[in-house]
Every structure is written in structure tokens, then in C-alpha cells.
Amino acid sequence: MEYSCLQLNDLPDEILLIIFKKVNNVSLLYSLFDANKRFNKILYDPIFTSHLSLLNRDSNDCIYRLFDPVLDRYCSQILPKIRHKMEWVNLESSSMTRILLCTDYPNLYGLGLYNLDKQKAKQLVSDETLLFHKFKSKILSLVIQTIQNGHLSIKENVNTFIFTHIFTMFTNLQYLNFASSFMSYRRLSFDLSPPSVFSSNLLELHVDLDQFADCLYLLDGRFNQLRKLYVNIDTIIPSRLVIDNKEKLSNLRCFVIYSDFVIYTYDELIVPLLHRMSNLEELTLDLRILNRKTFVDGNNLKDIIDHMIQLKQFTFNIHSTITLNNQINLPFNENIQNSFKEFKHNQIICCVNYFSETVKGQCRIYSCPYISKEYTNITNNFPGGLFECVRQISLYDEHPFEHEFFLRIAQSFPLMKKLTLVNKKAQKNKSKDDHQNLTIAKYPHLKDIDLYEAHEDYIEQFLLNTKTCLLYNVELVTDHQLLEKVTHNFRRDATRINCSKINYLSILICTTLNDLRDVTHNIHYENYRYKKLSSFNGNHTKNDKTLQTSSVNK
């Protein structure tokens, strides 16, 4: 480090600033703070000290504490000297108390609290600790992500308690992002009673909700100055109680609604709510809709935005499905596209598919650029494009997927991490030559492949090294018997390279104790047999990984 500092010292300040901006500021301060006066002068700039994330985050967005030497240096040497510069700090639970108490932070207005155990969070916001008391009126922005350690009763909705008491603890809060981590995914629910919380300061709220009724409660006037609302709603169904919310939401300027699950009541619930938002400037809809007689198209969306005279930005990703009942004049891509002729400021993509076996039709409409991290039910009719935000996709069709289709998928979703394929139709253009000269589909980030509901040809598609290039440590879910067949009982040379990169999960149905005993025997046997594979091909390297097998009940 001493030699590196000497080299950096030879560079002008302008070049140093460019270099430092490319480096994580927490690592930068840990490495160079107090190295010399010149570095300190640059590092005291708010670019490096105003916003700190004193935690570690891996590629899967899992959060961990800083390494002890880093944490020690920050608490004893760095934070006391830059405390006046700090405006926002992100912390994880186990080091949170030490960092907040090691010095005063006179200008701190934003807190991000991650991996916060729900019981601990409950104590923090219910005056059982004095940790946050000195920040009570100073914190204007709060991000809180809770996890669950230990057992909680189903009836004990700690999230609701925490959410309700946050506004008592932080009396001037203007921004709140309230979410549970994927390790403890329980949404905010007010059950059948409105929450006992009010705030005339809150301007922006991000929240995961259990029911559509919970969204109506948040918009019943208790947050009367709310300008931006971002909601992820689990279930959008009518409430058992009548919630008489029909007043215009005149203060709301931005509304984003997302739901993972199918919506059966789009026209009855979503549309009336949107009609109340007459002063919206930004609107985002990411929805999956079922049980309509027709697809949602441009005419339906125009009926919504015609009520919003201030609207400047409208983004959407809507996937609607209809049941086929001998309808005539069913719409196709061109018909749906024509319904958007008045959307002159948006590029709209439409994709219509009909499935005779399931007697369903589906239509996906979305504005560009695509806004979601998922792209589901991709068919052979997929229009292509580049989707750099997408991390998870699913493929479904009643017609076979050929090799060229997978090349298109690999190019369109370069950062894809998970792929699920549902298709029982055999490929038509499959060659029996394991050494055919094909363009190889490369998936540089793919770590999770689900082929349990796929024809054996697609297992082969991903295991043949002449068709597909995979990362190491890919998790594959598939049928064990089909896997044996495709790999020729784990002796097929053309599948050996990709098999060596895979940890696979065989989904089996165990109906008796004997079935379970047989499964256990097969697991141990296949582990041994595939390890023996290392002796049948002399061209492999010693670093190749063996296929690991495990089993779960489904």
C-alpha cells in the first residue's frame, strides 16, 4: 500500500478524482484515509463521505456485516473525523448499534437498516431502546428491511406493528421504503382494520402489501401529503369489508403498482382506483390479468390516461389471458398494435399467442424500455430485443423450441440468472450427430435451470456442449430418469463437460417408505457412479466438478 500511495501521489488531482470515483467509497476510505494530507483533502469531498454503505453485499443481494478490521477502523478512526460530512448511512443489524453510537452525526438525515430481525426492529420502534432517540426528529428518509429469526405466530404480524410505530419514532419522516428480505417474505397486512397511523409529512412510500384493501387503507387520507406511492401487492381481490374510498387523490403525482399474481378483478378494482388519480404525472403498471372477455389493449389504457391531464410518463407491462370459447374475429398482433396509434410518445410492443391444447389466448403489451426483472411465458412468437434488466424468464409453448430460438433467448437476456422451461413437444430439427457444427448459446450469468416439465430434448439442449455453454455450479431441476436417458446413463461424452458444471436436483414423488428408501439408495449410487465417470474419458481436467445429486418431495 505504501508503494501504491507513492505511485498515486505522482498523479494530478483531476486524475485522482476520476480514479477514486470508480472505486467503492467504503473501500477507498478504508484504504487511503489518513494516508497523507493530499488524499484526505480529496476524500473529504461529499462525493465520498456523504453516502456510505457500511455493509457487504454479494452478487445475489445477500447482505453481511463488514469484516472486523474494516469495521474497527471505521468506528475508531474514520467515522469520528467525517461525521459532519455524513448525510446517509446504510447499516446491517449486527454492526448497527456500534456504528451509530461510536460518534455523533449532526447532519445525518437518511438511514438504511438491513437484515433487521423483526423482534429487534419491534423493540427499536417501541421505545424499548434509546438507540434512535437522538435521531427522532432528524431522520427524513428511512429504508428498513426486516428478516425473521425464530418462530412467529401466524397471527402476529410484526411488520404491521413496526410500520405503525415508525412514524412515532421518526416524527418528520418524508420518505419510507419498507420491505422484507427474500429470506423472510411476509407482506404488510392490516387484515380487516385500518392501520392506526397518520402522517402529514410523508411524501414518498415504497411498500409490499398483502391485499388490495391494504392499498386502499393507505390512500384513505391518513397520508394526506403523499406524492409518490410504489406498491407491490400480493392478492388483488375484493375486500370482505366495504371501503368507501371514492375521493380524488389530488396530491398523488406518481403511482407504481406491481403484482406477481394473476388479477381477476382488473376492471372492478384497478381501473376505478386509477380514475381517482387525476393529477398523476407518472404511472407504472406491471400486472397479469385473467378472466376478461377481451385482452387489455391500447383502447383500455387510453380510457385510464384520459382522466390524467397532467400525465407525463406512462410505462407498463401487462400480460392478459382469455379463455377461448369459439369466439370469432380474435385479435392478432396487428389489431392490438393499431389500438395504440394515439400513443405517439411511447414505443409499444405487442405479442399475441393462442394455445389450442389449453384453450387459452395470451397477449403481452409493454412500453419500451421494458421495466420488469421478469419476462414470463415466452413463446416462439417472441419478438426479440435486448432486456438488460431481466434476471428471470420462463418459456412456454405448444410447439417445439428449436436451437435457433435458444440463441435468440441468450442474446436477448444477457444477464439472465434463472430460466424455467415448460414444453412437452420434441424438437423437429434435432440432429443425431453429437459433433454437429452449431453456434453455441452462451449464458454467462445463468445459475438456475428448471426443466422438470420439459421434454428430454431440452435437457439435451442444455447439456450438449455443442449447443450450450454454461457456468460452473448451475442448479438444474429435472426428471432423474430423463437425465439418465439423455446422458446415456452418465456415459455420453458430448454431455460430460456441461454435466461437470451442474448440481442437479431430481424432483421425485415418494408415496411410501420403500419409495423414500429407494430414492436414498439411488442418490448415493449416482454420486458414486458419476464420480467414476472421471476414468472413462482421458481428455478431462482434474478440476472438473462431479455431478451432485439430491432429492426433495414435490
Coordinates of C-alpha atoms in Angstrom, one line a residue, residues 164-494:
T164 CA -47.3 1.7 12.5
H165 CA -44.6 2.7 15.1
I166 CA -42.1 4.0 12.6
F167 CA -44.0 7.3 12.3
T168 CA -44.0 7.7 16.1
M169 CA -40.2 7.1 16.3
F170 CA -39.3 9.3 13.3
T171 CA -41.7 12.2 13.6
N172 CA -40.6 14.1 10.5
L173 CA -40.2 11.2 8.1
Q174 CA -40.8 12.2 4.4
Y175 CA -39.5 9.0 2.6
L176 CA -40.1 5.4 3.7
N177 CA -39.1 2.2 1.9
F178 CA -40.5 -0.7 4.0
A179 CA -39.7 -4.2 2.7
S180 CA -38.9 -7.7 3.9
S181 CA -35.9 -9.5 2.6
F182 CA -36.4 -12.6 0.4
M183 CA -35.4 -14.7 3.4
S184 CA -38.4 -13.6 5.3
Y185 CA -41.0 -12.6 2.8
R186 CA -44.1 -11.5 4.7
R187 CA -46.0 -8.6 3.3
L188 CA -47.6 -5.8 5.2
S189 CA -51.2 -6.6 6.1
F190 CA -53.8 -4.6 8.0
D191 CA -56.2 -7.5 7.9
L192 CA -59.7 -6.1 8.1
S193 CA -58.9 -3.0 10.1
P194 CA -57.3 0.3 9.0
P195 CA -53.9 1.0 10.5
S196 CA -53.7 3.4 13.4
V197 CA -51.1 5.6 11.8
F198 CA -51.2 9.1 10.4
S199 CA -48.6 11.4 8.9
S200 CA -48.9 14.8 7.3
N201 CA -45.1 14.7 6.4
L202 CA -44.7 11.6 4.4
L203 CA -44.2 12.3 0.7
E204 CA -43.0 9.0 -0.7
L205 CA -43.8 5.4 0.3
H206 CA -42.5 2.1 -1.1
V207 CA -44.2 -1.0 0.4
D208 CA -45.1 -4.6 -0.1
L209 CA -48.8 -5.3 0.6
D210 CA -50.8 -8.5 1.2
Q211 CA -54.2 -7.3 -0.1
F212 CA -55.6 -4.7 -2.4
A213 CA -57.6 -3.4 0.6
D214 CA -54.3 -2.5 2.3
C215 CA -53.6 -0.2 -0.6
L216 CA -57.0 1.5 -0.2
Y217 CA -56.3 2.0 3.5
L218 CA -53.0 3.8 2.7
L219 CA -54.9 6.1 0.4
D220 CA -57.8 6.9 2.7
G221 CA -56.4 10.3 3.8
R222 CA -54.0 9.2 6.6
F223 CA -51.0 10.2 4.5
N224 CA -52.7 13.4 3.1
Q225 CA -49.5 14.8 1.6
L226 CA -48.3 11.7 -0.1
R227 CA -46.9 12.4 -3.6
K228 CA -45.4 9.1 -4.7
L229 CA -46.6 5.6 -3.9
Y230 CA -44.9 2.4 -5.0
V231 CA -46.8 -0.8 -4.1
N232 CA -46.2 -4.5 -4.7
I233 CA -49.5 -6.2 -4.0
D234 CA -49.8 -10.0 -3.5
T235 CA -53.5 -10.5 -3.9
I236 CA -55.9 -8.2 -5.8
I237 CA -59.4 -9.3 -4.8
P238 CA -62.4 -7.5 -3.4
S239 CA -62.4 -6.9 0.3
R240 CA -64.9 -8.5 2.7
L241 CA -65.4 -5.0 4.1
V242 CA -66.8 -2.1 2.1
I243 CA -64.1 0.6 2.0
D244 CA -65.7 3.7 0.8
N245 CA -62.8 5.4 -0.8
K246 CA -64.0 7.4 -3.8
E247 CA -62.5 10.8 -3.3
K248 CA -60.0 12.1 -5.8
L249 CA -56.3 11.6 -4.8
S250 CA -55.4 15.1 -6.0
N251 CA -51.9 15.2 -4.3
L252 CA -50.6 12.0 -5.7
R253 CA -48.1 12.6 -8.5
C254 CA -46.6 9.2 -9.0
F255 CA -48.1 5.7 -8.7
V256 CA -46.4 2.4 -9.4
I257 CA -48.3 -0.9 -8.9
Y258 CA -46.8 -4.4 -9.4
S259 CA -48.3 -7.8 -8.7
D260 CA -46.8 -11.2 -9.1
F261 CA -50.1 -13.0 -9.1
V262 CA -53.0 -13.1 -11.6
I263 CA -55.6 -10.4 -11.2
Y264 CA -59.3 -11.4 -11.8
T265 CA -60.8 -8.1 -10.9
Y266 CA -58.8 -5.6 -13.0
D267 CA -61.9 -3.7 -14.3
E268 CA -63.6 -3.8 -10.9
L269 CA -60.7 -2.7 -8.7
I270 CA -57.7 -1.3 -10.5
V271 CA -59.5 0.9 -13.1
P272 CA -61.7 2.7 -10.5
L273 CA -58.7 3.4 -8.3
L274 CA -56.7 4.8 -11.2
H275 CA -59.6 7.0 -12.2
R276 CA -59.3 8.8 -8.8
M277 CA -55.7 9.8 -9.6
S278 CA -56.5 12.8 -11.8
N279 CA -53.2 14.7 -11.2
L280 CA -50.7 11.9 -11.8
E281 CA -47.6 12.8 -13.7
E282 CA -46.0 9.3 -13.6
L283 CA -47.8 6.0 -13.9
T284 CA -46.4 2.4 -14.0
L285 CA -48.5 -0.7 -14.3
D286 CA -46.9 -4.2 -14.1
L287 CA -49.8 -6.7 -14.0
R288 CA -51.0 -10.1 -15.0
I289 CA -54.7 -10.2 -15.8
L290 CA -57.2 -13.1 -16.2
N291 CA -60.9 -13.5 -16.5
R292 CA -61.6 -10.8 -19.0
K293 CA -63.6 -11.4 -22.2
T294 CA -61.0 -9.5 -24.2
F295 CA -57.3 -8.6 -24.0
V296 CA -56.3 -5.4 -22.3
D297 CA -55.2 -3.2 -25.2
G298 CA -54.5 0.5 -26.1
N299 CA -58.2 1.4 -26.0
N300 CA -58.5 0.2 -22.4
L301 CA -55.3 2.1 -21.3
K302 CA -56.4 5.3 -23.1
D303 CA -59.6 5.2 -21.1
I304 CA -57.4 5.4 -18.0
I305 CA -54.9 8.1 -19.0
D306 CA -57.6 10.3 -20.4
H307 CA -58.5 11.0 -16.8
M308 CA -54.9 12.2 -16.1
I309 CA -54.4 15.5 -17.8
Q310 CA -51.0 16.1 -16.1
L311 CA -49.6 12.7 -17.1
K312 CA -46.0 13.0 -18.5
Q313 CA -44.7 9.4 -18.2
F314 CA -46.6 6.1 -18.7
T315 CA -44.8 2.8 -18.5
F316 CA -46.5 -0.6 -18.4
N317 CA -46.0 -4.3 -18.7
I318 CA -49.4 -6.1 -18.9
H319 CA -50.0 -9.7 -19.6
S320 CA -53.6 -10.6 -20.1
T321 CA -55.1 -14.1 -20.7
I322 CA -58.5 -15.1 -22.0
T323 CA -60.4 -18.4 -22.4
L324 CA -61.3 -19.4 -25.9
N325 CA -65.0 -20.1 -26.3
N326 CA -65.4 -20.3 -30.1
Q327 CA -65.0 -16.5 -30.4
I328 CA -64.8 -15.1 -33.9
N329 CA -62.5 -12.3 -35.1
L330 CA -59.9 -12.9 -32.4
P331 CA -57.3 -10.1 -32.4
F332 CA -53.7 -10.7 -33.5
N333 CA -50.6 -8.6 -33.2
E334 CA -51.6 -6.1 -35.8
N335 CA -55.0 -5.5 -34.3
I336 CA -53.5 -4.9 -30.8
Q337 CA -50.8 -2.7 -32.2
N338 CA -53.3 -0.5 -34.0
S339 CA -55.1 0.2 -30.7
F340 CA -52.0 2.1 -29.7
K341 CA -52.0 4.5 -32.6
E342 CA -52.7 7.5 -30.4
F343 CA -49.7 6.7 -28.1
K344 CA -47.3 8.8 -30.1
H345 CA -44.7 9.3 -27.4
N346 CA -44.3 5.6 -26.5
Q347 CA -42.8 2.6 -28.4
I348 CA -45.2 -0.2 -27.7
I349 CA -44.5 -3.9 -28.2
C350 CA -47.4 -6.4 -28.6
C351 CA -47.2 -10.2 -28.7
V352 CA -50.4 -12.3 -29.1
N353 CA -50.5 -16.1 -28.8
Y354 CA -53.3 -18.7 -28.9
F355 CA -53.0 -22.2 -27.4
S356 CA -55.4 -24.9 -28.7
E357 CA -54.5 -27.5 -26.1
T358 CA -55.2 -25.3 -23.1
V359 CA -57.9 -23.3 -24.9
K360 CA -56.3 -20.1 -23.9
G361 CA -55.1 -16.9 -25.5
Q362 CA -52.5 -14.5 -24.1
C363 CA -51.5 -11.0 -25.0
R364 CA -48.5 -9.1 -23.7
I365 CA -48.2 -5.4 -24.2
Y366 CA -45.3 -3.3 -22.8
S367 CA -43.7 0.1 -23.3
C368 CA -40.1 0.4 -24.1
P369 CA -37.7 0.2 -22.3
Y370 CA -39.0 -2.9 -20.6
I371 CA -39.4 -2.3 -16.8
S372 CA -39.6 -5.7 -15.1
K373 CA -36.9 -8.1 -13.9
E374 CA -39.0 -11.0 -15.1
Y375 CA -40.3 -12.0 -18.5
T376 CA -42.7 -14.9 -18.3
N377 CA -44.4 -17.3 -20.8
I378 CA -42.1 -16.6 -23.7
T379 CA -43.2 -18.4 -26.9
N380 CA -41.8 -19.0 -30.3
N381 CA -43.6 -15.8 -31.2
F382 CA -41.2 -13.8 -29.0
P383 CA -40.3 -10.5 -30.8
G384 CA -36.7 -10.4 -29.6
G385 CA -34.9 -7.3 -28.4
L386 CA -32.4 -6.5 -25.6
F387 CA -33.6 -6.8 -22.0
E388 CA -30.7 -6.0 -19.7
C389 CA -32.9 -5.5 -16.6
V390 CA -34.4 -9.0 -16.8
R391 CA -33.0 -11.6 -14.4
Q392 CA -35.6 -14.4 -14.6
I393 CA -37.6 -15.8 -17.5
S394 CA -40.0 -18.6 -18.3
L395 CA -40.5 -20.3 -21.7
Y396 CA -43.8 -22.0 -22.7
D397 CA -45.3 -23.2 -25.9
E398 CA -47.3 -26.0 -27.5
H399 CA -44.9 -26.0 -30.4
P400 CA -41.2 -27.1 -30.1
F401 CA -38.4 -24.7 -29.3
E402 CA -35.5 -25.2 -31.8
H403 CA -31.9 -24.4 -31.3
E404 CA -32.2 -21.0 -33.1
F405 CA -34.8 -20.0 -30.5
F406 CA -32.3 -20.5 -27.7
L407 CA -29.7 -18.4 -29.5
R408 CA -32.3 -15.6 -29.6
I409 CA -33.1 -16.0 -25.9
A410 CA -29.4 -15.9 -24.9
Q411 CA -28.9 -12.7 -26.9
S412 CA -32.0 -11.0 -25.6
F413 CA -31.4 -11.7 -21.9
P414 CA -27.6 -11.4 -21.4
L415 CA -27.9 -11.0 -17.5
M416 CA -30.5 -13.8 -17.0
K417 CA -29.9 -15.8 -13.8
K418 CA -32.9 -18.2 -13.8
L419 CA -34.7 -20.0 -16.6
T420 CA -37.8 -22.2 -16.4
L421 CA -39.0 -24.2 -19.4
V422 CA -42.4 -25.8 -19.9
N423 CA -42.7 -27.6 -23.2
K424 CA -43.5 -31.3 -23.8
K425 CA -43.0 -31.2 -27.6
A426 CA -40.0 -32.9 -29.1
Q427 CA -37.7 -30.8 -31.3
K428 CA -38.1 -31.3 -35.0
N429 CA -34.7 -30.1 -36.3
K430 CA -32.6 -32.2 -33.9
S431 CA -29.5 -33.9 -35.3
K432 CA -28.3 -37.3 -34.1
D433 CA -24.7 -36.1 -34.6
D434 CA -23.2 -35.1 -31.3
H435 CA -20.4 -33.2 -33.1
Q436 CA -22.6 -31.1 -35.4
N437 CA -21.2 -27.6 -36.1
L438 CA -23.6 -25.2 -34.5
T439 CA -23.5 -21.7 -33.0
I440 CA -23.2 -22.2 -29.2
A441 CA -25.8 -20.5 -27.0
K442 CA -23.9 -18.8 -24.1
Y443 CA -25.4 -18.0 -20.8
P444 CA -22.8 -16.0 -18.8
H445 CA -24.9 -15.5 -15.7
L446 CA -27.4 -18.4 -15.7
K447 CA -27.3 -20.2 -12.4
D448 CA -30.7 -21.9 -12.1
I449 CA -32.5 -24.0 -14.8
D450 CA -35.8 -25.7 -14.2
L451 CA -36.6 -28.4 -16.8
Y452 CA -38.9 -30.6 -14.8
E453 CA -41.8 -30.0 -17.1
A454 CA -39.7 -30.2 -20.3
H455 CA -39.3 -32.9 -23.0
E456 CA -36.0 -34.7 -22.8
D457 CA -34.8 -32.8 -26.0
Y458 CA -34.5 -29.6 -23.9
I459 CA -32.4 -31.4 -21.2
E460 CA -30.1 -32.4 -24.1
Q461 CA -30.3 -28.8 -25.5
F462 CA -28.7 -27.5 -22.3
L463 CA -26.3 -30.4 -21.6
L464 CA -24.7 -30.8 -25.1
N465 CA -21.5 -28.8 -25.2
T466 CA -22.0 -28.4 -29.0
K467 CA -25.2 -26.4 -28.3
T468 CA -24.8 -24.7 -24.9
C469 CA -22.1 -23.2 -22.8
L470 CA -22.9 -23.0 -19.1
L471 CA -21.3 -21.5 -16.0
Y472 CA -20.0 -23.8 -13.2
N473 CA -22.3 -24.6 -10.3
V474 CA -25.5 -24.3 -12.2
E475 CA -28.5 -25.7 -10.4
L476 CA -30.6 -28.0 -12.6
V477 CA -34.1 -29.2 -11.7
T478 CA -35.1 -32.2 -13.9
D479 CA -36.5 -35.7 -14.0
H480 CA -33.9 -38.2 -13.0
Q481 CA -34.9 -40.9 -15.5
L482 CA -34.8 -38.5 -18.4
L483 CA -31.4 -37.2 -17.3
E484 CA -30.1 -40.8 -17.3
K485 CA -31.6 -41.3 -20.8
V486 CA -30.1 -38.1 -22.2
T487 CA -26.6 -38.7 -20.8
H488 CA -26.7 -42.4 -21.8
N489 CA -26.6 -43.5 -18.2
F490 CA -24.0 -40.7 -17.5
R491 CA -21.5 -42.1 -20.1
R492 CA -22.2 -39.8 -23.0
D493 CA -19.1 -37.8 -23.9
A494 CA -20.9 -34.9 -25.5

